[in-house]
mmCIF file of C-alpha atoms in Angstrom:
data_model
loop_
_atom_site.group_PDB
_atom_site.id
_atom_site.type_symbol
_atom_site.label_atom_id
_atom_site.label_comp_id
_atom_site.label_asym_id
_atom_site.label_seq_id
_atom_site.Cartn_x
_atom_site.Cartn_y
_atom_site.Cartn_z
ATOM 1 C CA MET A 17 -2.741 -0.060 -0.055
ATOM 2 C CA SER A 18 -1.994 0.703 2.591
ATOM 3 C CA SER A 19 -2.777 1.568 -0.982
ATOM 4 C CA VAL A 20 -2.838 0.899 -1.005
ATOM 5 C CA THR A 21 -0.308 -0.425 0.106
ATOM 6 C CA ALA A 22 0.790 -2.234 0.418
ATOM 7 C CA THR A 23 2.551 -4.889 0.448
ATOM 8 C CA THR A 24 3.972 -4.896 3.679
ATOM 9 C CA VAL A 25 4.609 -6.512 7.309
ATOM 10 C CA PRO A 26 2.766 -5.112 10.053
ATOM 11 C CA PRO A 27 4.703 -2.896 12.474
ATOM 12 C CA GLY A 28 4.998 -5.050 15.707
ATOM 13 C CA PRO A 29 5.151 -8.753 16.451
ATOM 14 C CA VAL A 30 2.461 -10.846 14.339
ATOM 15 C CA ASP A 31 0.868 -13.246 16.581
ATOM 16 C CA PRO A 32 -0.741 -15.814 15.804
ATOM 17 C CA ALA A 33 -4.482 -16.316 16.372
ATOM 18 C CA PRO A 34 -5.485 -18.494 18.995
ATOM 19 C CA GLU A 35 -7.211 -21.961 17.506
ATOM 20 C CA HIS A 36 -10.516 -20.900 18.472
ATOM 21 C CA THR A 37 -10.408 -17.207 17.755
ATOM 22 C CA ARG A 38 -9.643 -17.690 13.987
ATOM 23 C CA PRO A 39 -11.727 -17.022 11.237
ATOM 24 C CA ARG A 40 -13.541 -19.508 10.058
ATOM 25 C CA LEU A 41 -13.526 -18.574 6.208
ATOM 26 C CA ASP A 42 -10.924 -19.919 4.709
ATOM 27 C CA TRP A 43 -7.285 -17.786 4.029
ATOM 28 C CA ARG A 44 -7.891 -18.749 0.443
ATOM 29 C CA LEU A 45 -10.830 -16.381 -0.077
ATOM 30 C CA ARG A 46 -9.728 -13.756 2.331
ATOM 31 C CA PHE A 47 -6.458 -13.526 0.572
ATOM 32 C CA GLY A 48 -8.892 -13.145 -3.019
ATOM 33 C CA ALA A 49 -10.951 -10.860 -1.014
ATOM 34 C CA LEU A 50 -8.028 -8.309 -0.326
ATOM 35 C CA SER A 51 -6.950 -8.683 -3.740
ATOM 36 C CA LEU A 52 -9.770 -7.229 -4.983
ATOM 37 C CA ILE A 53 -9.988 -4.825 -2.661
ATOM 38 C CA TRP A 54 -6.852 -3.491 -3.061
ATOM 39 C CA GLY A 55 -7.196 -3.723 -6.910
ATOM 40 C CA PHE A 56 -10.596 -1.461 -7.232
ATOM 41 C CA SER A 57 -8.902 1.179 -4.814
ATOM 42 C CA PHE A 58 -6.781 2.524 -8.020
ATOM 43 C CA LEU A 59 -10.290 2.780 -9.658
ATOM 44 C CA LEU A 60 -12.078 4.623 -6.711
ATOM 45 C CA ILE A 61 -8.978 6.928 -6.198
ATOM 46 C CA LYS A 62 -9.546 7.936 -9.995
ATOM 47 C CA VAL A 63 -13.271 8.135 -9.146
ATOM 48 C CA GLY A 64 -12.929 10.209 -6.198
ATOM 49 C CA THR A 65 -10.446 13.007 -8.070
ATOM 50 C CA GLN A 66 -13.428 13.761 -10.461
ATOM 51 C CA GLY A 67 -15.323 15.294 -7.570
ATOM 52 C CA TYR A 68 -12.689 16.463 -4.708
ATOM 53 C CA ALA A 69 -9.512 17.324 -4.690
ATOM 54 C CA PRO A 70 -6.588 14.938 -4.177
ATOM 55 C CA PHE A 71 -6.075 16.110 -0.460
ATOM 56 C CA GLN A 72 -9.409 15.945 0.158
ATOM 57 C CA VAL A 73 -9.754 12.533 -1.184
ATOM 58 C CA THR A 74 -6.928 11.010 1.012
ATOM 59 C CA LEU A 75 -8.427 12.991 4.280
ATOM 60 C CA GLY A 76 -12.108 11.294 3.484
ATOM 61 C CA ARG A 77 -10.015 8.174 2.787
ATOM 62 C CA LEU A 78 -7.671 7.923 6.101
ATOM 63 C CA ALA A 79 -11.078 9.234 8.397
ATOM 64 C CA PHE A 80 -13.329 6.640 7.191
ATOM 65 C CA GLY A 81 -9.710 3.887 7.245
ATOM 66 C CA THR A 82 -9.523 4.809 11.562
ATOM 67 C CA ALA A 83 -13.260 5.015 12.148
ATOM 68 C CA VAL A 84 -13.068 1.272 10.831
ATOM 69 C CA LEU A 85 -9.594 0.301 13.379
ATOM 70 C CA ALA A 86 -11.711 2.286 15.920
ATOM 71 C CA VAL A 87 -14.485 0.318 15.765
ATOM 72 C CA ALA A 88 -12.406 -2.815 15.322
ATOM 73 C CA MET A 89 -10.440 -1.439 18.724
ATOM 74 C CA ALA A 90 -13.780 -0.917 20.477
ATOM 75 C CA VAL A 91 -14.812 -4.579 19.772
ATOM 76 C CA ARG A 92 -11.132 -6.561 20.931
ATOM 77 C CA ARG A 93 -11.673 -3.845 23.959
ATOM 78 C CA GLU A 94 -7.805 -2.205 22.717
ATOM 79 C CA ARG A 95 -5.794 1.252 23.748
ATOM 80 C CA LEU A 96 -3.777 2.966 21.956
ATOM 81 C CA PRO A 97 -0.356 2.903 22.584
ATOM 82 C CA ARG A 98 1.406 5.182 25.324
ATOM 83 C CA GLY A 99 4.786 6.551 25.331
ATOM 84 C CA ALA A 100 5.915 9.982 23.384
ATOM 85 C CA ARG A 101 8.413 8.215 21.802
ATOM 86 C CA THR A 102 6.222 5.869 20.075
ATOM 87 C CA TRP A 103 3.484 8.471 19.061
ATOM 88 C CA GLY A 104 6.626 10.277 17.312
ATOM 89 C CA HIS A 105 7.820 6.917 15.497
ATOM 90 C CA LEU A 106 3.732 6.420 14.802
ATOM 91 C CA ALA A 107 3.521 10.474 13.375
ATOM 92 C CA VAL A 108 6.661 9.802 11.002
ATOM 93 C CA ALA A 109 4.702 6.204 10.141
ATOM 94 C CA GLY A 110 1.686 7.447 9.287
ATOM 95 C CA PHE A 111 3.478 10.718 6.783
ATOM 96 C CA LEU A 112 5.363 7.914 5.428
ATOM 97 C CA LEU A 113 2.947 4.776 4.984
ATOM 98 C CA ASN A 114 0.061 6.459 4.571
ATOM 99 C CA ALA A 115 -0.206 10.398 4.057
ATOM 100 C CA LEU A 116 2.293 10.804 1.637
ATOM 101 C CA PRO A 117 1.606 8.152 -0.619
ATOM 102 C CA PHE A 118 -1.796 8.286 -0.617
ATOM 103 C CA SER A 119 -1.601 12.257 -1.176
ATOM 104 C CA LEU A 120 1.208 11.454 -4.187
ATOM 105 C CA PHE A 121 -1.459 8.701 -6.003
ATOM 106 C CA ALA A 122 -4.240 11.064 -5.834
ATOM 107 C CA PHE A 123 -2.409 13.923 -7.387
ATOM 108 C CA ALA A 124 -1.340 11.244 -9.745
ATOM 109 C CA GLU A 125 -4.384 10.123 -10.822
ATOM 110 C CA LEU A 126 -5.413 13.624 -12.227
ATOM 111 C CA THR A 127 -3.151 13.018 -15.331
ATOM 112 C CA ILE A 128 -2.368 9.397 -15.465
ATOM 113 C CA PRO A 129 -5.039 6.329 -15.514
ATOM 114 C CA SER A 130 -6.058 4.375 -13.013
ATOM 115 C CA THR A 131 -4.101 1.108 -14.801
ATOM 116 C CA LEU A 132 -0.598 2.921 -14.560
ATOM 117 C CA ALA A 133 -1.281 4.007 -11.335
ATOM 118 C CA GLY A 134 -1.511 0.192 -10.458
ATOM 119 C CA ILE A 135 1.090 -0.953 -12.432
ATOM 120 C CA CYS A 136 3.304 1.964 -10.541
ATOM 121 C CA ASN A 137 2.398 0.327 -7.223
ATOM 122 C CA ALA A 138 3.762 -3.174 -7.874
ATOM 123 C CA THR A 139 7.062 -1.392 -8.251
ATOM 124 C CA SER A 140 7.218 -0.859 -4.273
ATOM 125 C CA PRO A 141 9.155 -4.788 -3.743
ATOM 126 C CA LEU A 142 11.527 -3.516 -6.515
ATOM 127 C CA TRP A 143 12.651 -0.460 -4.233
ATOM 128 C CA GLY A 144 12.104 -2.196 -0.982
ATOM 129 C CA MET A 145 15.261 -4.457 -2.020
ATOM 130 C CA ALA A 146 16.986 -1.729 -3.798
ATOM 131 C CA LEU A 147 16.843 0.126 -0.014
ATOM 132 C CA SER A 148 17.351 -2.931 1.843
ATOM 133 C CA LEU A 149 20.536 -3.471 0.571
ATOM 134 C CA VAL A 150 21.811 -0.057 2.031
ATOM 135 C CA ALA A 151 19.813 0.318 5.063
ATOM 136 C CA LEU A 152 19.577 -3.408 6.426
ATOM 137 C CA SER A 153 22.641 -4.817 6.913
ATOM 138 C CA GLU A 154 21.081 -8.225 7.679
ATOM 139 C CA ASP A 155 19.755 -8.512 4.222
ATOM 140 C CA ARG A 156 22.142 -9.438 1.900
ATOM 141 C CA PRO A 157 22.257 -9.446 -1.803
ATOM 142 C CA THR A 158 22.069 -12.541 -3.986
ATOM 143 C CA ARG A 159 22.568 -12.858 -7.441
ATOM 144 C CA VAL A 160 18.980 -14.174 -7.708
ATOM 145 C CA ARG A 161 17.659 -10.854 -6.084
ATOM 146 C CA VAL A 162 19.951 -8.754 -8.316
ATOM 147 C CA ALA A 163 18.751 -10.051 -11.078
ATOM 148 C CA GLY A 164 15.120 -9.669 -10.116
ATOM 149 C CA LEU A 165 16.082 -5.939 -9.543
ATOM 150 C CA GLY A 166 17.225 -5.007 -12.917
ATOM 151 C CA LEU A 167 14.513 -7.338 -14.591
ATOM 152 C CA GLY A 168 11.937 -5.528 -12.789
ATOM 153 C CA PHE A 169 13.154 -2.045 -13.745
ATOM 154 C CA LEU A 170 13.273 -3.120 -17.010
ATOM 155 C CA GLY A 171 9.396 -3.828 -17.033
ATOM 156 C CA VAL A 172 9.548 -0.261 -15.379
ATOM 157 C CA LEU A 173 10.895 0.935 -18.948
ATOM 158 C CA THR A 174 8.716 -0.962 -21.044
ATOM 159 C CA VAL A 175 5.466 0.076 -19.130
ATOM 160 C CA LEU A 176 6.682 3.548 -20.184
ATOM 161 C CA GLY A 177 7.796 3.106 -23.545
ATOM 162 C CA ALA A 178 11.141 4.074 -23.109
ATOM 163 C CA TRP A 179 12.333 3.314 -26.557
ATOM 164 C CA GLN A 180 9.767 5.514 -27.978
ATOM 165 C CA GLY A 181 11.362 8.195 -26.060
ATOM 166 C CA PHE A 182 8.305 7.664 -23.345
ATOM 167 C CA GLN A 183 5.934 9.889 -26.078
ATOM 168 C CA GLY A 184 2.546 10.175 -25.020
ATOM 169 C CA LEU A 185 3.491 9.491 -21.432
ATOM 170 C CA ASP A 186 2.292 12.040 -18.947
ATOM 171 C CA ALA A 187 6.360 12.683 -16.992
ATOM 172 C CA ARG A 188 4.528 14.409 -13.663
ATOM 173 C CA GLY A 189 1.733 11.857 -12.700
ATOM 174 C CA THR A 190 3.864 8.938 -13.644
ATOM 175 C CA ALA A 191 6.869 10.201 -11.544
ATOM 176 C CA LEU A 192 4.138 10.760 -8.684
ATOM 177 C CA ALA A 193 2.695 7.486 -8.458
ATOM 178 C CA LEU A 194 6.356 6.024 -8.304
ATOM 179 C CA LEU A 195 7.616 8.438 -5.809
ATOM 180 C CA ALA A 196 4.261 7.009 -4.156
ATOM 181 C CA SER A 197 5.386 3.147 -4.248
ATOM 182 C CA LEU A 198 8.617 4.153 -3.282
ATOM 183 C CA SER A 199 7.513 6.113 -0.016
ATOM 184 C CA TYR A 200 6.255 2.525 1.094
ATOM 185 C CA PRO A 201 9.426 0.707 1.302
ATOM 186 C CA VAL A 202 11.299 3.938 3.170
ATOM 187 C CA GLY A 203 8.467 3.582 5.823
ATOM 188 C CA TRP A 204 8.519 0.369 6.397
ATOM 189 C CA ILE A 205 12.285 0.610 6.657
ATOM 190 C CA TYR A 206 11.603 3.043 9.013
ATOM 191 C CA VAL A 207 9.243 1.152 10.940
ATOM 192 C CA ARG A 208 11.463 -2.030 11.131
ATOM 193 C CA ARG A 209 14.542 0.247 12.730
ATOM 194 C CA THR A 210 11.893 1.936 15.616
ATOM 195 C CA LEU A 211 8.774 -0.178 16.271
ATOM 196 C CA ALA A 212 9.728 -3.939 15.703
ATOM 197 C CA GLY A 213 9.195 -5.571 18.634
ATOM 198 C CA ASN A 214 7.345 -2.959 20.415
ATOM 199 C CA SER A 215 4.880 -4.080 23.386
ATOM 200 C CA HIS A 216 1.911 -2.993 21.724
ATOM 201 C CA SER A 217 -0.611 -4.689 19.166
ATOM 202 C CA ASN A 218 -0.584 -4.367 15.451
ATOM 203 C CA LEU A 219 -4.150 -3.286 15.691
ATOM 204 C CA SER A 220 -2.997 -0.493 18.201
ATOM 205 C CA LEU A 221 -0.260 0.709 16.667
ATOM 206 C CA THR A 222 -2.170 0.462 13.503
ATOM 207 C CA GLY A 223 -4.872 2.632 14.564
ATOM 208 C CA GLY A 224 -2.585 5.237 16.138
ATOM 209 C CA GLN A 225 -1.016 5.516 12.505
ATOM 210 C CA LEU A 226 -4.120 6.469 11.095
ATOM 211 C CA LEU A 227 -5.185 8.758 13.823
ATOM 212 C CA LEU A 228 -2.111 10.635 13.211
ATOM 213 C CA ALA A 229 -1.984 10.508 9.227
ATOM 214 C CA THR A 230 -5.753 11.637 9.450
ATOM 215 C CA VAL A 231 -4.593 14.559 11.642
ATOM 216 C CA GLN A 232 -1.998 15.402 9.114
ATOM 217 C CA LEU A 233 -3.992 15.687 6.304
ATOM 218 C CA ALA A 234 -6.460 17.618 8.379
ATOM 219 C CA VAL A 235 -4.104 20.399 8.853
ATOM 220 C CA VAL A 236 -2.915 20.414 5.616
ATOM 221 C CA THR A 237 -6.199 19.934 3.412
ATOM 222 C CA PRO A 238 -7.695 22.944 4.500
ATOM 223 C CA LEU A 239 -4.366 25.376 3.754
ATOM 224 C CA PHE A 240 -4.250 24.107 0.022
ATOM 225 C CA THR A 241 -7.854 23.286 -0.977
ATOM 226 C CA THR A 242 -11.746 24.939 -0.470
ATOM 227 C CA LEU A 243 -14.698 23.489 0.401
ATOM 228 C CA PRO A 244 -16.491 22.144 -2.700
ATOM 229 C CA THR A 245 -19.292 24.165 -3.410
ATOM 230 C CA ALA A 246 -21.113 20.909 -4.165
ATOM 231 C CA PHE A 247 -21.089 17.386 -2.773
ATOM 232 C CA ALA A 248 -20.936 15.101 -5.519
ATOM 233 C CA VAL A 249 -22.359 11.784 -4.399
ATOM 234 C CA GLY A 250 -20.497 8.807 -6.718
ATOM 235 C CA PRO A 251 -17.300 10.361 -6.068
ATOM 236 C CA LEU A 252 -18.100 10.712 -2.455
ATOM 237 C CA LEU A 253 -18.914 7.332 -1.937
ATOM 238 C CA ALA A 254 -16.104 6.203 -3.927
ATOM 239 C CA ILE A 255 -13.572 7.913 -1.224
ATOM 240 C CA ALA A 256 -15.506 6.516 1.446
ATOM 241 C CA ALA A 257 -15.324 2.718 -0.341
ATOM 242 C CA LEU A 258 -11.808 3.456 -0.441
ATOM 243 C CA GLY A 259 -11.221 4.298 3.095
ATOM 244 C CA THR A 260 -13.490 1.402 5.064
ATOM 245 C CA LEU A 261 -12.926 -1.081 2.744
ATOM 246 C CA GLY A 262 -9.466 -0.462 0.782
ATOM 247 C CA THR A 263 -7.884 1.262 4.322
ATOM 248 C CA GLY A 264 -9.641 -0.290 7.411
ATOM 249 C CA LEU A 265 -11.190 -3.448 6.324
ATOM 250 C CA ALA A 266 -8.279 -4.045 4.263
ATOM 251 C CA VAL A 267 -5.638 -3.902 6.903
ATOM 252 C CA LEU A 268 -7.573 -6.128 9.408
ATOM 253 C CA ILE A 269 -7.269 -8.893 6.766
ATOM 254 C CA GLN A 270 -4.052 -8.472 6.103
ATOM 255 C CA TYR A 271 -3.132 -9.190 9.585
ATOM 256 C CA GLY A 272 -5.221 -11.945 9.972
ATOM 257 C CA LEU A 273 -3.416 -13.248 6.523
ATOM 258 C CA VAL A 274 -0.132 -12.886 7.917
ATOM 259 C CA ALA A 275 -0.966 -14.230 11.004
ATOM 260 C CA GLU A 276 -2.162 -17.467 9.758
ATOM 261 C CA VAL A 277 -0.119 -18.393 6.759
ATOM 262 C CA GLY A 278 3.137 -15.654 7.108
ATOM 263 C CA PRO A 279 4.319 -12.534 5.753
ATOM 264 C CA THR A 280 5.864 -14.490 2.021
ATOM 265 C CA THR A 281 1.964 -15.514 1.148
ATOM 266 C CA GLY A 282 0.334 -12.545 2.517
ATOM 267 C CA GLN A 283 2.306 -10.337 0.388
ATOM 268 C CA MET A 284 1.880 -12.403 -2.553
ATOM 269 C CA VAL A 285 -1.496 -10.399 -2.956
ATOM 270 C CA THR A 286 1.053 -7.455 -4.675
ATOM 271 C CA TYR A 287 1.730 -9.774 -7.581
ATOM 272 C CA PHE A 288 -2.174 -9.874 -8.348
ATOM 273 C CA VAL A 289 -2.882 -5.939 -7.332
ATOM 274 C CA PRO A 290 -2.236 -4.664 -10.788
ATOM 275 C CA VAL A 291 -3.939 -7.123 -12.928
ATOM 276 C CA ILE A 292 -6.764 -6.022 -11.432
ATOM 277 C CA ALA A 293 -6.216 -2.415 -11.205
ATOM 278 C CA ALA A 294 -5.972 -2.904 -15.131
ATOM 279 C CA ALA A 295 -8.754 -5.290 -15.603
ATOM 280 C CA ALA A 296 -11.300 -2.293 -13.437
ATOM 281 C CA GLY A 297 -9.714 0.339 -15.233
ATOM 282 C CA ILE A 298 -10.365 -1.010 -18.617
ATOM 283 C CA VAL A 299 -13.939 -2.408 -18.396
ATOM 284 C CA LEU A 300 -15.918 0.219 -15.785
ATOM 285 C CA LEU A 301 -13.611 3.391 -16.682
ATOM 286 C CA GLY A 302 -12.932 2.194 -20.686
ATOM 287 C CA GLU A 303 -9.125 3.050 -20.046
ATOM 288 C CA THR A 304 -6.745 1.747 -23.014
ATOM 289 C CA LEU A 305 -3.739 -0.302 -23.438
ATOM 290 C CA THR A 306 -1.303 -0.540 -25.497
ATOM 291 C CA TRP A 307 0.834 -3.668 -25.488
ATOM 292 C CA SER A 308 4.025 -2.769 -23.593
ATOM 293 C CA THR A 309 2.114 -2.020 -20.597
ATOM 294 C CA PRO A 310 0.754 -5.690 -19.890
ATOM 295 C CA VAL A 311 3.918 -6.973 -21.278
ATOM 296 C CA GLY A 312 6.224 -4.704 -19.135
ATOM 297 C CA ALA A 313 4.023 -5.460 -15.772
ATOM 298 C CA ALA A 314 4.492 -8.843 -16.247
ATOM 299 C CA ILE A 315 8.208 -8.500 -16.446
ATOM 300 C CA VAL A 316 7.882 -6.183 -13.113
ATOM 301 C CA LEU A 317 5.904 -8.530 -11.451
ATOM 302 C CA ALA A 318 8.616 -10.907 -12.476
ATOM 303 C CA GLY A 319 11.369 -9.232 -10.974
ATOM 304 C CA ALA A 320 9.377 -8.201 -7.926
ATOM 305 C CA ALA A 321 9.201 -12.154 -7.484
ATOM 306 C CA LEU A 322 12.526 -12.935 -8.052
ATOM 307 C CA THR A 323 13.559 -9.913 -5.072
ATOM 308 C CA GLN A 324 11.458 -11.765 -2.550
ATOM 309 C CA VAL A 325 13.886 -14.895 -2.960
ATOM 310 C CA ARG A 326 16.058 -15.898 0.305
ATOM 311 C CA PRO A 327 18.566 -18.396 0.305
ATOM 312 C CA LYS A 328 18.089 -21.328 1.943
ATOM 313 C CA ARG A 329 19.682 -21.282 5.684
ATOM 314 C CA GLN A 330 22.350 -23.973 5.908
ATOM 315 C CA ALA A 331 20.999 -26.909 8.265
#
């Protein structure tokens, strides 16, 4: 994502891949792989924080992810963007879409299950729809979308057990996870206003964005953490997998999907991520669920799906 992403549209124009360069692997298989990668990201964050501080987990994630994109850029012979204005916008985008939400999820999972973090991540489309009504004048509300927004947040209250007074809920960790999911649509609205139509390729822009986010964490991390006295191998491998797969490779797969099947189908991965995150947390980490968690998650996903419904254009 970017969680995790993320459920996002690339910052620049999406150029359809030429016929001879399109991947031979069927898009459905890549869609499934992306769902698995992002779904397992919350488990990897949880494992990473068992050996390293949250900022260290995020720094490692960004460093490995940036390395993957650097290799991809070298293979495709692409260069980083130019221009101080573009780099300024990418610095803000890197903070809102990478440095901030990645760090918030890492801190959140110190006290909440990876399952709950994955479900909180699924609220991003709800936040995005609510914000777009205010920030994007061309994105007008419809009854269906407003109903989806209300339904989605009803699902959030169900997950959190509102009728029980949020008993047993770690309020701080949950709030951090919800703030992380809010950061994504804020970032993409910013990108849409500042970098849409940019002449640079998606790969070039994202490479620069991740590089700047890595620099931001490289500055912050030493100020708030100390070097670990021992390097735990398991958590370190989890961080490496989180960066190379969940951040670097996932971005490349997502862009390929969006170029081939369009953003609507490409973003449907959002609805599979919390299911996979919950299954991974329960099976591999021994996390438990009350009945309200899967029921609330289903309501959240239904609401999120309704917020993506666009009115048909009149012929």
